[in-house]
Amino acid sequence: MTGALADRRGAWAFALGCVCVTIGVLMHIPMFLMGRDMHFMLAGMAMGWDMILGMALIVGGALIAAYGLLPRNLAAQRAASAGITVAAPEDAQLGPAHWGLMAVLVVALVIDTMKPAALGFTIDGMKHEYMVDQSVASLVPFFALVGTVTGSILWGVLADIYGRKATILLSAVMFVGTSICGAMPSLYWNIGMCFMMGAAAGGMLPVTYALLAEMMPSKHRGWSLVLVGGLGAGGGYLAASGAATYLVPILSWRVLWLLNLPTGLALVLLGVFIPESAKFLLARGRAAEARKVMAKFGAVVRETEAPAAASGRPHGALKGMHLYGKLTALSITALSWGFVNFGLLLWLPAHLRDKGYALEVANGLLAKSALIAIPMAFACALIYSLWSTKWSLVSAIGILALGLLGVLRLELFGGGDPVLPFALLIVGINGIIAIVLPYTAESFPLRVRGRATGWVAACTKGGGVIAQGLSITRLVPPIGIVAGAVVVPVAAALILVAWFGRETRGGDLRLLDDALDEPLV
């Protein structure tokens, strides 16, 4: 047997797990339909035996699917993988396989990103249905973000054990299970399911980046990572805001969770078009399959070595204040991004409604803003590849700062069209998240690259945890004050990245380890 399910504990177990999870979700649909005469208000309703059994099927099904995907003889696999490096040649051209992989992973990231993006459109509905204030409702995004931090750690380990493709499949199965949030009569069940959703979503971006980094030719790696990440983030927010605009008025906020069922199953089916990691296949002893994958993507096997002399300019010294200055700059950027993305943008729909906007108008406003942000993903990839990696990140930070100033102006003086400042916010955060992790990975020598990238990735979630911590403790100031306060660290990030950042376009990343004693340029 070949493919993702070859040499696993059992393809039958994965299929059985998927069926159990799907049946478990479907057993919750009657509860949702019971509320159709009350605009799907289910708060306080008793949970029937079918829902309890359905939850047991979901948990059991996820465990069975995980068992089915588990490779055999893990010790030998891990030992073999330590000496294998797979990379595409520096001068390889992009072919249909590369473009196809990018398209599939964009769709996967859209499905992945729309889950946390939907949080901002569900909080207001939860507050009104469960009759709780913002501090209690904020427990939902808070635990979702804690779940993403947990998932970022968990999936990084699982990807080495299960392989990239199988990890994405397992994440999709968990997505399907979290759709029962849409039928939960209790807020606290929603909190638990949102933690599971965050855990499933947390590792998708790093796993996707790792798969792309192995498959894409080195000279195209940077812009392809930026493009896939930007389109995935922007498309996910657009999908969530579009669903909120057109479906929430008809089926209530609960439909945003129920969409996890069809989108999660779509992600499972999408796995057919995602290749398995060649390194994973070689470590499993499946050399023939690995050769087919490498031939398709132009990849080669080689030993890791630092070149004595290679083309490309060094990126500058990376020790002492320069290393820590750059890490500080990127950390502040990531924290600010997390605070805006998982704080300010989650508060805006409810804030707009409190200011007198109809729910449909508020959600539609954010949908229009997200639509404006989609073309910017292409712009980010273009300027990252053709202009400057450093200054593209600085530009994205500057756009975010302009958006915050625009929100501040609306709050202080009123009037004006709110689409532009909100569009600038979304363009800025999409540009930053698309660029900051690839740029971090290209900015540090190998001996600290993993730790630096992992730290910056954690900071993107940490900013959101701080924001939701303020909500839980009821310390969130008015939106105008929030926008004005966040402008300060964003401006600091802009200055620090401009000062400590180094251009990485066109450079060989291996030269970073040889450039530790070079003067800054």
Short mmCIF file of C-alpha atoms in Angstrom, two decimals:
data_model
loop_
_atom_site.label_atom_id
_atom_site.label_comp_id
_atom_site.label_asym_id
_atom_site.label_seq_id
_atom_site.Cartn_x
_atom_site.Cartn_y
_atom_site.Cartn_z
CA MET A 1 0.00 0.00 0.00
CA THR A 2 1.28 3.46 -0.88
CA GLY A 3 0.19 6.94 0.09
CA ALA A 4 -0.41 8.71 3.38
CA LEU A 5 -1.99 5.65 5.02
CA ALA A 6 0.78 3.23 4.06
CA ASP A 7 2.87 1.71 6.83
CA ARG A 8 0.45 2.99 9.47
CA ARG A 9 -1.32 1.18 12.27
CA GLY A 10 -4.40 0.83 10.08
CA ALA A 11 -6.19 2.68 7.28
CA TRP A 12 -9.37 1.09 8.58
CA ALA A 13 -8.86 2.78 11.95
CA PHE A 14 -8.49 6.23 10.37
CA ALA A 15 -11.62 5.70 8.26
CA LEU A 16 -13.54 4.41 11.28
CA GLY A 17 -12.40 7.40 13.34
CA CYS A 18 -13.61 9.83 10.65
CA VAL A 19 -17.00 8.09 10.50
CA CYS A 20 -17.37 8.12 14.30
CA VAL A 21 -16.52 11.84 14.53
CA THR A 22 -18.95 12.70 11.72
CA ILE A 23 -21.77 10.66 13.26
CA GLY A 24 -21.07 12.25 16.63
CA VAL A 25 -21.45 15.71 15.12
CA LEU A 26 -24.63 14.79 13.25
CA MET A 27 -26.18 13.58 16.53
CA HIS A 28 -26.03 17.21 17.72
CA ILE A 29 -27.97 18.63 14.76
CA PRO A 30 -31.44 17.81 16.23
CA MET A 31 -30.64 20.05 19.21
CA PHE A 32 -29.76 22.89 16.85
CA LEU A 33 -32.97 22.42 14.85
CA MET A 34 -35.07 22.45 18.02
CA GLY A 35 -34.33 26.15 18.33
CA ARG A 36 -35.40 27.15 14.82
CA ASP A 37 -38.59 28.83 16.10
CA MET A 38 -36.56 30.89 18.60
CA HIS A 39 -33.84 32.00 16.16
CA PHE A 40 -31.79 29.02 17.39
CA MET A 41 -31.57 30.20 21.00
CA LEU A 42 -30.56 27.05 22.89
CA ALA A 43 -29.24 28.46 26.18
CA GLY A 44 -30.51 26.55 29.19
CA MET A 45 -31.92 23.59 27.25
CA ALA A 46 -31.15 20.14 28.61
CA MET A 47 -28.66 17.96 26.76
CA GLY A 48 -30.16 14.66 25.63
CA TRP A 49 -28.56 11.22 25.69
CA ASP A 50 -27.89 11.51 21.98
CA MET A 51 -25.64 14.55 22.51
CA ILE A 52 -23.71 12.80 25.30
CA LEU A 53 -23.24 9.75 23.08
CA GLY A 54 -22.26 12.02 20.18
CA MET A 55 -19.52 13.68 22.25
CA ALA A 56 -18.21 10.26 23.27
CA LEU A 57 -18.12 9.25 19.60
CA ILE A 58 -16.20 12.42 18.71
CA VAL A 59 -13.55 11.92 21.39
CA GLY A 60 -13.28 8.21 20.69
CA GLY A 61 -13.25 8.75 16.93
CA ALA A 62 -10.43 11.29 17.13
CA LEU A 63 -8.36 8.87 19.22
CA ILE A 64 -9.07 5.99 16.81
CA ALA A 65 -8.11 8.17 13.83
CA ALA A 66 -4.89 9.20 15.59
CA TYR A 67 -4.09 5.54 16.25
CA GLY A 68 -4.78 4.63 12.63
CA LEU A 69 -2.37 7.28 11.35
CA LEU A 70 0.40 6.33 13.80
CA PRO A 71 3.42 4.94 11.91
CA ARG A 72 5.00 1.66 12.91
CA ASN A 73 8.50 1.35 14.39
CA LEU A 74 8.89 5.00 15.44
CA ALA A 75 12.33 4.56 17.02
CA ALA A 76 13.91 3.51 13.72
CA GLN A 77 12.14 6.34 11.90
CA ARG A 78 13.40 9.03 14.27
CA ALA A 79 16.95 7.68 14.14
CA ALA A 80 16.94 7.58 10.34
CA SER A 81 15.47 11.08 9.92
CA ALA A 82 18.28 12.72 11.92
CA GLY A 83 20.77 12.29 9.06
CA ILE A 84 18.47 13.22 6.17
CA THR A 85 18.11 16.68 4.62
CA VAL A 86 15.81 17.24 1.66
CA ALA A 87 15.94 20.48 -0.30
CA ALA A 88 15.14 21.73 -3.77
CA PRO A 89 18.04 22.99 -5.94
CA GLU A 90 18.68 26.72 -5.69
CA ASP A 91 18.01 27.32 -9.39
CA ALA A 92 15.00 25.00 -9.87
CA GLN A 93 12.07 26.40 -11.82
CA LEU A 94 8.49 26.36 -10.58
CA GLY A 95 6.37 23.70 -12.22
CA PRO A 96 2.71 22.63 -12.10
CA ALA A 97 3.39 20.55 -8.99
CA HIS A 98 4.65 23.60 -7.06
CA TRP A 99 1.73 25.79 -8.10
CA GLY A 100 -0.73 23.00 -7.32
CA LEU A 101 0.75 22.50 -3.86
CA MET A 102 0.55 26.24 -3.16
CA ALA A 103 -3.11 26.34 -4.24
CA VAL A 104 -4.04 23.36 -2.06
CA LEU A 105 -2.24 24.75 0.99
CA VAL A 106 -3.90 28.16 0.52
CA VAL A 107 -7.31 26.46 0.68
CA ALA A 108 -6.18 24.47 3.73
CA LEU A 109 -5.04 27.65 5.49
CA VAL A 110 -8.28 29.46 4.60
CA ILE A 111 -10.22 26.64 6.28
CA ASP A 112 -7.82 26.72 9.22
CA THR A 113 -7.81 30.51 9.66
CA MET A 114 -11.56 31.03 9.44
CA LYS A 115 -11.99 29.12 12.73
CA PRO A 116 -10.26 31.65 15.02
CA ALA A 117 -11.39 34.51 12.74
CA ALA A 118 -15.02 33.56 13.45
CA LEU A 119 -14.54 34.26 17.17
CA GLY A 120 -15.10 37.98 16.70
CA PHE A 121 -18.47 37.32 15.06
CA THR A 122 -19.70 34.92 17.74
CA ILE A 123 -18.88 36.85 20.92
CA ASP A 124 -21.76 39.32 20.56
CA GLY A 125 -24.26 36.51 19.97
CA MET A 126 -22.95 34.56 22.94
CA LYS A 127 -23.25 37.59 25.21
CA HIS A 128 -26.89 38.10 24.31
CA GLU A 129 -27.96 34.45 24.32
CA TYR A 130 -26.14 33.35 27.46
CA MET A 131 -26.78 36.74 29.14
CA VAL A 132 -23.17 37.26 30.20
CA ASP A 133 -20.95 40.31 30.00
CA GLN A 134 -17.82 40.79 27.92
CA SER A 135 -15.52 39.48 30.66
CA VAL A 136 -17.25 36.09 30.78
CA ALA A 137 -17.70 35.83 27.01
CA SER A 138 -13.98 36.55 26.60
CA LEU A 139 -13.23 33.17 28.15
CA VAL A 140 -14.09 31.67 24.74
CA PRO A 141 -11.32 33.40 22.71
CA PHE A 142 -8.97 33.22 25.71
CA PHE A 143 -9.10 29.42 25.85
CA ALA A 144 -9.10 29.21 22.06
CA LEU A 145 -5.80 31.12 22.05
CA VAL A 146 -4.39 28.97 24.86
CA GLY A 147 -5.37 26.04 22.65
CA THR A 148 -3.43 27.49 19.71
CA VAL A 149 -0.31 27.86 21.87
CA THR A 150 -0.74 24.24 22.98
CA GLY A 151 -1.34 23.18 19.37
CA SER A 152 1.75 25.01 18.12
CA ILE A 153 3.87 22.89 20.45
CA LEU A 154 1.88 19.69 19.99
CA TRP A 155 1.71 19.67 16.19
CA GLY A 156 5.40 20.44 15.84
CA VAL A 157 6.12 17.18 17.67
CA LEU A 158 3.36 15.25 15.89
CA ALA A 159 4.57 16.38 12.44
CA ASP A 160 7.89 14.63 13.07
CA ILE A 161 6.10 11.48 14.23
CA TYR A 162 3.15 11.31 11.83
CA GLY A 163 4.55 13.17 8.81
CA ARG A 164 3.32 16.51 7.42
CA LYS A 165 0.38 15.14 5.45
CA ALA A 166 -0.94 12.86 8.16
CA THR A 167 -0.70 15.68 10.70
CA ILE A 168 -2.91 17.88 8.50
CA LEU A 169 -5.42 15.01 8.18
CA LEU A 170 -5.56 14.51 11.94
CA SER A 171 -6.03 18.26 12.47
CA ALA A 172 -8.95 18.17 9.99
CA VAL A 173 -10.64 15.36 11.91
CA MET A 174 -10.46 17.47 15.07
CA PHE A 175 -11.93 20.43 13.15
CA VAL A 176 -14.95 18.32 12.29
CA GLY A 177 -15.46 17.46 15.96
CA THR A 178 -15.38 21.09 17.11
CA SER A 179 -18.43 21.94 14.97
CA ILE A 180 -20.65 20.79 17.86
CA CYS A 181 -20.02 24.22 19.43
CA GLY A 182 -22.96 25.30 17.28
CA ALA A 183 -25.35 23.09 19.27
CA MET A 184 -24.04 23.59 22.81
CA PRO A 185 -26.70 24.93 25.23
CA SER A 186 -24.00 25.90 27.75
CA LEU A 187 -21.32 28.55 27.38
CA TYR A 188 -18.82 26.40 29.23
CA TRP A 189 -19.17 23.56 26.74
CA ASN A 190 -18.34 26.14 24.07
CA ILE A 191 -15.24 27.13 26.00
CA GLY A 192 -14.04 23.52 26.11
CA MET A 193 -14.71 22.96 22.42
CA CYS A 194 -12.95 26.22 21.51
CA PHE A 195 -9.84 25.02 23.31
CA MET A 196 -9.97 21.88 21.16
CA MET A 197 -10.48 24.03 18.06
CA GLY A 198 -7.44 26.16 18.94
CA ALA A 199 -5.36 23.06 19.57
CA ALA A 200 -6.33 21.73 16.13
CA ALA A 201 -5.65 25.05 14.39
CA GLY A 202 -2.47 26.03 16.20
CA GLY A 203 -0.05 23.88 14.29
CA MET A 204 -1.44 24.17 10.76
CA LEU A 205 0.62 27.22 9.76
CA PRO A 206 4.00 25.87 11.00
CA VAL A 207 3.31 22.46 9.40
CA THR A 208 2.34 24.16 6.14
CA TYR A 209 5.48 26.31 6.19
CA ALA A 210 7.63 23.25 6.90
CA LEU A 211 6.10 21.35 3.96
CA LEU A 212 6.53 24.30 1.60
CA ALA A 213 10.12 24.90 2.75
CA GLU A 214 11.01 21.33 1.78
CA MET A 215 9.18 21.33 -1.56
CA MET A 216 9.77 24.83 -2.94
CA PRO A 217 13.00 25.81 -4.76
CA SER A 218 15.18 27.93 -2.50
CA LYS A 219 15.07 31.05 -4.67
CA HIS A 220 11.25 31.00 -4.63
CA ARG A 221 10.83 29.97 -1.01
CA GLY A 222 10.47 33.39 0.61
CA TRP A 223 7.79 34.89 -1.61
CA SER A 224 5.86 31.60 -1.82
CA LEU A 225 5.66 31.38 1.97
CA VAL A 226 4.51 35.00 2.13
CA LEU A 227 1.91 34.50 -0.61
CA VAL A 228 0.46 31.28 0.83
CA GLY A 229 0.38 32.71 4.35
CA GLY A 230 -1.15 36.01 3.22
CA LEU A 231 -3.84 34.45 1.05
CA GLY A 232 -4.64 31.92 3.75
CA ALA A 233 -5.00 34.58 6.46
CA GLY A 234 -6.93 37.04 4.28
CA GLY A 235 -9.12 34.34 2.76
CA GLY A 236 -9.92 32.88 6.16
CA TYR A 237 -11.02 36.23 7.54
CA LEU A 238 -13.02 36.92 4.38
CA ALA A 239 -14.74 33.53 4.61
CA ALA A 240 -15.58 34.08 8.29
CA SER A 241 -16.85 37.62 7.77
CA GLY A 242 -18.81 36.60 4.67
CA ALA A 243 -20.50 33.76 6.54
CA ALA A 244 -21.27 36.14 9.40
CA THR A 245 -22.80 38.65 6.97
CA TYR A 246 -25.03 36.27 5.04
CA LEU A 247 -25.67 33.29 7.34
CA VAL A 248 -25.73 34.66 10.90
CA PRO A 249 -28.91 36.76 10.34
CA ILE A 250 -30.67 33.55 9.20
CA LEU A 251 -29.13 30.82 11.37
CA SER A 252 -27.64 32.83 14.28
CA TRP A 253 -24.00 32.91 15.41
CA ARG A 254 -24.09 29.14 15.90
CA VAL A 255 -23.80 28.48 12.18
CA LEU A 256 -20.19 29.76 12.26
CA TRP A 257 -19.27 26.73 14.38
CA LEU A 258 -21.45 24.28 12.44
CA LEU A 259 -19.50 25.20 9.29
CA ASN A 260 -16.58 23.28 10.81
CA LEU A 261 -18.34 20.07 9.71
CA PRO A 262 -18.31 20.62 5.92
CA THR A 263 -15.03 22.55 5.91
CA GLY A 264 -13.28 19.97 8.09
CA LEU A 265 -14.46 17.11 5.85
CA ALA A 266 -13.34 19.14 2.82
CA LEU A 267 -9.88 19.41 4.39
CA VAL A 268 -9.77 15.63 4.87
CA LEU A 269 -10.62 15.12 1.19
CA LEU A 270 -8.11 17.82 0.23
CA GLY A 271 -5.41 15.63 1.73
CA VAL A 272 -5.47 13.56 -1.46
CA PHE A 273 -3.71 16.45 -3.22
CA ILE A 274 -1.10 17.09 -0.49
CA PRO A 275 2.16 15.15 -0.98
CA GLU A 276 3.85 13.42 1.91
CA SER A 277 7.17 14.81 3.08
CA ALA A 278 10.04 13.18 1.17
CA LYS A 279 12.18 13.25 4.30
CA PHE A 280 9.46 11.37 6.19
CA LEU A 281 9.21 8.78 3.40
CA LEU A 282 12.98 8.24 3.36
CA ALA A 283 13.06 7.84 7.14
CA ARG A 284 10.32 5.22 6.79
CA GLY A 285 12.37 3.34 4.20
CA ARG A 286 9.91 4.13 1.41
CA ALA A 287 12.63 5.21 -1.02
CA ALA A 288 10.66 4.61 -4.23
CA GLU A 289 7.82 6.89 -3.11
CA ALA A 290 10.30 9.49 -1.88
CA ARG A 291 12.04 9.52 -5.27
CA LYS A 292 8.71 10.10 -7.01
CA VAL A 293 7.91 13.04 -4.73
CA MET A 294 11.39 14.53 -5.13
CA ALA A 295 11.30 14.11 -8.91
CA LYS A 296 7.91 15.82 -9.03
CA PHE A 297 9.16 18.83 -7.09
CA GLY A 298 12.80 18.83 -8.21
CA ALA A 299 14.08 18.09 -4.71
CA VAL A 300 17.34 16.32 -3.81
CA VAL A 301 18.79 14.59 -0.75
CA ARG A 302 21.94 16.09 0.68
CA GLU A 303 23.87 16.32 3.91
CA THR A 304 23.71 19.56 5.82
CA GLU A 305 26.95 21.45 5.45
CA ALA A 306 28.09 25.03 5.73
CA PRO A 307 29.64 26.20 2.47
CA ALA A 308 33.16 27.51 2.61
CA ALA A 309 32.39 29.99 -0.11
CA ALA A 310 28.99 30.59 -1.63
CA SER A 311 27.27 33.27 -3.56
CA GLY A 312 25.03 35.77 -1.79
CA ARG A 313 25.87 38.53 0.59
CA PRO A 314 26.08 37.98 4.35
CA HIS A 315 23.24 39.38 6.32
CA GLY A 316 25.31 41.12 8.98
CA ALA A 317 26.50 40.28 12.45
CA LEU A 318 24.09 38.47 14.71
CA LYS A 319 25.53 38.54 18.18
CA GLY A 320 25.23 40.70 21.26
CA MET A 321 22.96 43.71 20.99
CA HIS A 322 22.37 43.13 17.27
CA LEU A 323 20.93 39.65 17.76
CA TYR A 324 18.84 40.68 20.76
CA GLY A 325 17.86 43.94 19.12
CA LYS A 326 16.47 42.13 16.10
CA LEU A 327 14.73 39.55 18.30
CA THR A 328 13.22 42.34 20.41
CA ALA A 329 12.00 44.17 17.31
CA LEU A 330 10.31 41.07 15.90
CA SER A 331 8.89 40.11 19.31
CA ILE A 332 7.23 43.51 19.76
CA THR A 333 5.89 43.25 16.19
CA ALA A 334 4.41 39.81 16.93
CA LEU A 335 2.92 40.85 20.28
CA SER A 336 1.32 43.94 18.72
CA TRP A 337 -0.06 41.84 15.88
CA GLY A 338 -1.55 39.34 18.32
CA PHE A 339 -3.15 42.08 20.41
CA VAL A 340 -4.80 43.67 17.37
CA ASN A 341 -5.80 40.44 15.64
CA PHE A 342 -7.10 38.58 18.69
CA GLY A 343 -8.15 41.62 20.69
CA LEU A 344 -9.13 44.75 18.82
CA LEU A 345 -10.62 42.95 15.80
CA LEU A 346 -12.61 40.61 18.07
CA TRP A 347 -14.01 43.59 19.96
CA LEU A 348 -14.92 45.66 16.91
CA PRO A 349 -18.15 43.86 15.79
CA ALA A 350 -19.73 44.26 19.25
CA HIS A 351 -18.39 47.82 19.49
CA LEU A 352 -19.95 48.77 16.15
CA ARG A 353 -23.25 47.30 17.24
CA ASP A 354 -23.11 49.26 20.50
CA LYS A 355 -22.55 52.42 18.45
CA GLY A 356 -25.82 51.84 16.64
CA TYR A 357 -24.78 49.83 13.58
CA ALA A 358 -27.07 46.93 12.71
CA LEU A 359 -25.43 43.52 13.11
CA GLU A 360 -25.59 42.93 9.35
CA VAL A 361 -24.00 46.31 8.66
CA ALA A 362 -21.19 45.74 11.19
CA ASN A 363 -20.33 42.27 9.85
CA GLY A 364 -20.66 43.47 6.25
CA LEU A 365 -18.28 46.33 6.98
CA LEU A 366 -15.60 43.94 8.15
CA ALA A 367 -16.29 41.65 5.18
CA LYS A 368 -15.67 44.55 2.79
CA SER A 369 -12.48 45.38 4.64
CA ALA A 370 -11.32 41.76 4.36
CA LEU A 371 -12.10 41.77 0.63
CA ILE A 372 -9.80 44.77 0.19
CA ALA A 373 -7.03 42.87 1.97
CA ILE A 374 -6.99 39.88 -0.43
CA PRO A 375 -5.07 41.62 -3.27
CA MET A 376 -2.54 42.78 -0.71
CA ALA A 377 -1.35 39.19 -0.25
CA PHE A 378 -0.05 39.29 -3.82
CA ALA A 379 1.47 42.71 -3.21
CA CYS A 380 3.25 41.45 -0.07
CA ALA A 381 4.71 38.47 -1.95
CA LEU A 382 5.78 40.73 -4.82
CA ILE A 383 7.56 43.35 -2.72
CA TYR A 384 9.07 40.66 -0.47
CA SER A 385 10.57 38.94 -3.51
CA LEU A 386 11.42 41.83 -5.81
CA TRP A 387 11.93 44.84 -3.56
CA SER A 388 13.00 44.11 0.00
CA THR A 389 12.25 41.57 2.72
CA LYS A 390 13.08 44.03 5.48
CA TRP A 391 11.18 47.02 4.10
CA SER A 392 8.15 44.95 3.17
CA LEU A 393 7.78 44.07 6.85
CA VAL A 394 8.36 47.71 7.84
CA SER A 395 5.66 48.74 5.33
CA ALA A 396 3.16 46.24 6.76
CA ILE A 397 3.82 47.57 10.27
CA GLY A 398 3.33 51.12 8.97
CA ILE A 399 -0.03 50.20 7.40
CA LEU A 400 -1.17 48.72 10.71
CA ALA A 401 -0.15 51.95 12.46
CA LEU A 402 -2.19 54.00 9.95
CA GLY A 403 -5.20 51.77 10.57
CA LEU A 404 -4.92 52.28 14.33
CA LEU A 405 -4.64 56.05 13.84
CA GLY A 406 -7.74 55.89 11.62
CA VAL A 407 -9.73 54.05 14.31
CA LEU A 408 -8.48 56.58 16.87
CA ARG A 409 -9.67 59.45 14.68
CA LEU A 410 -13.13 57.87 14.28
CA GLU A 411 -13.46 57.45 18.03
CA LEU A 412 -12.28 60.98 18.86
CA PHE A 413 -14.02 62.99 16.15
CA GLY A 414 -16.68 60.69 14.66
CA GLY A 415 -17.91 60.87 11.09
CA GLY A 416 -16.15 59.53 8.04
CA ASP A 417 -16.25 56.14 6.41
CA PRO A 418 -15.01 53.40 8.77
CA VAL A 419 -14.19 51.01 5.89
CA LEU A 420 -10.78 52.58 5.21
CA PRO A 421 -9.31 52.35 8.75
CA PHE A 422 -10.68 48.83 9.19
CA ALA A 423 -9.29 47.82 5.79
CA LEU A 424 -5.90 49.24 6.79
CA LEU A 425 -6.02 47.19 10.00
CA ILE A 426 -6.78 43.98 8.13
CA VAL A 427 -4.23 44.72 5.39
CA GLY A 428 -1.61 45.46 8.05
CA ILE A 429 -2.21 42.36 10.14
CA ASN A 430 -2.40 40.12 7.06
CA GLY A 431 0.84 41.60 5.74
CA ILE A 432 2.62 41.19 9.07
CA ILE A 433 1.60 37.58 9.70
CA ALA A 434 2.45 36.67 6.10
CA ILE A 435 5.93 38.18 6.37
CA VAL A 436 7.13 38.09 9.97
CA LEU A 437 7.67 34.32 10.36
CA PRO A 438 9.40 33.77 6.98
CA TYR A 439 11.52 36.86 7.65
CA THR A 440 12.43 35.62 11.13
CA ALA A 441 13.45 32.23 9.76
CA GLU A 442 15.65 33.97 7.17
CA SER A 443 17.22 36.36 9.68
CA PHE A 444 18.90 34.13 12.26
CA PRO A 445 21.75 31.60 12.02
CA LEU A 446 20.93 27.91 12.23
CA ARG A 447 22.04 27.53 15.84
CA VAL A 448 19.30 29.90 17.05
CA ARG A 449 16.87 29.86 14.10
CA GLY A 450 14.42 27.35 15.55
CA ARG A 451 14.28 29.02 18.94
CA ALA A 452 13.95 32.51 17.46
CA THR A 453 11.16 31.54 15.05
CA GLY A 454 9.35 29.56 17.74
CA TRP A 455 9.57 32.50 20.14
CA VAL A 456 8.22 34.99 17.62
CA ALA A 457 5.40 32.58 16.71
CA ALA A 458 4.54 32.26 20.41
CA CYS A 459 4.47 36.06 20.72
CA THR A 460 1.77 36.28 18.01
CA LYS A 461 -0.47 34.20 20.30
CA GLY A 462 0.81 35.91 23.46
CA GLY A 463 -0.53 39.29 22.34
CA GLY A 464 -3.99 37.76 21.99
CA VAL A 465 -3.79 36.11 25.40
CA ILE A 466 -2.95 39.52 26.92
CA ALA A 467 -5.90 41.13 25.13
CA GLN A 468 -8.39 38.51 26.25
CA GLY A 469 -6.92 38.59 29.76
CA LEU A 470 -7.93 42.27 29.86
CA SER A 471 -11.44 41.30 28.78
CA ILE A 472 -11.75 38.62 31.45
CA THR A 473 -10.61 41.01 34.17
CA ARG A 474 -12.88 43.78 32.79
CA LEU A 475 -9.97 46.11 32.25
CA VAL A 476 -10.55 46.80 28.54
CA PRO A 477 -10.63 50.58 28.01
CA PRO A 478 -12.73 52.22 25.27
CA ILE A 479 -11.76 51.31 21.71
CA GLY A 480 -10.28 54.76 21.09
CA ILE A 481 -7.92 54.40 24.04
CA VAL A 482 -7.03 50.86 22.93
CA ALA A 483 -6.15 52.08 19.43
CA GLY A 484 -4.12 54.98 20.81
CA ALA A 485 -2.25 52.78 23.27
CA VAL A 486 -1.41 50.05 20.73
CA VAL A 487 -0.02 52.64 18.31
CA VAL A 488 2.91 53.11 20.71
CA PRO A 489 4.36 49.57 20.56
CA VAL A 490 3.52 49.38 16.84
CA ALA A 491 5.52 52.56 16.24
CA ALA A 492 8.34 51.16 18.40
CA ALA A 493 8.29 47.93 16.35
CA LEU A 494 8.49 49.93 13.13
CA ILE A 495 11.53 51.88 14.34
CA LEU A 496 13.30 48.82 15.76
CA VAL A 497 12.77 46.66 12.67
CA ALA A 498 14.01 49.54 10.50
CA TRP A 499 17.07 49.88 12.75
CA PHE A 500 18.02 46.27 13.51
CA GLY A 501 16.48 44.47 10.54
CA ARG A 502 18.76 43.23 7.80
CA GLU A 503 17.98 42.58 4.15
CA THR A 504 17.66 38.84 3.45
CA ARG A 505 16.58 38.89 -0.20
CA GLY A 506 18.96 37.00 -2.43
CA GLY A 507 21.16 35.72 0.39
CA ASP A 508 22.13 32.13 1.15
CA LEU A 509 20.79 31.33 4.62
CA ARG A 510 23.82 29.11 5.32
CA LEU A 511 26.03 32.20 5.16
CA LEU A 512 24.44 33.49 8.35
CA ASP A 513 26.51 31.01 10.33
CA ASP A 514 29.69 32.26 8.63
CA ALA A 515 28.87 35.94 9.09
CA LEU A 516 28.85 36.17 12.84
CA ASP A 517 31.97 38.32 12.93
CA GLU A 518 31.22 40.48 9.89
CA PRO A 519 30.60 44.20 10.47
CA LEU A 520 27.06 45.45 10.15
CA VAL A 521 26.19 46.91 6.75
#
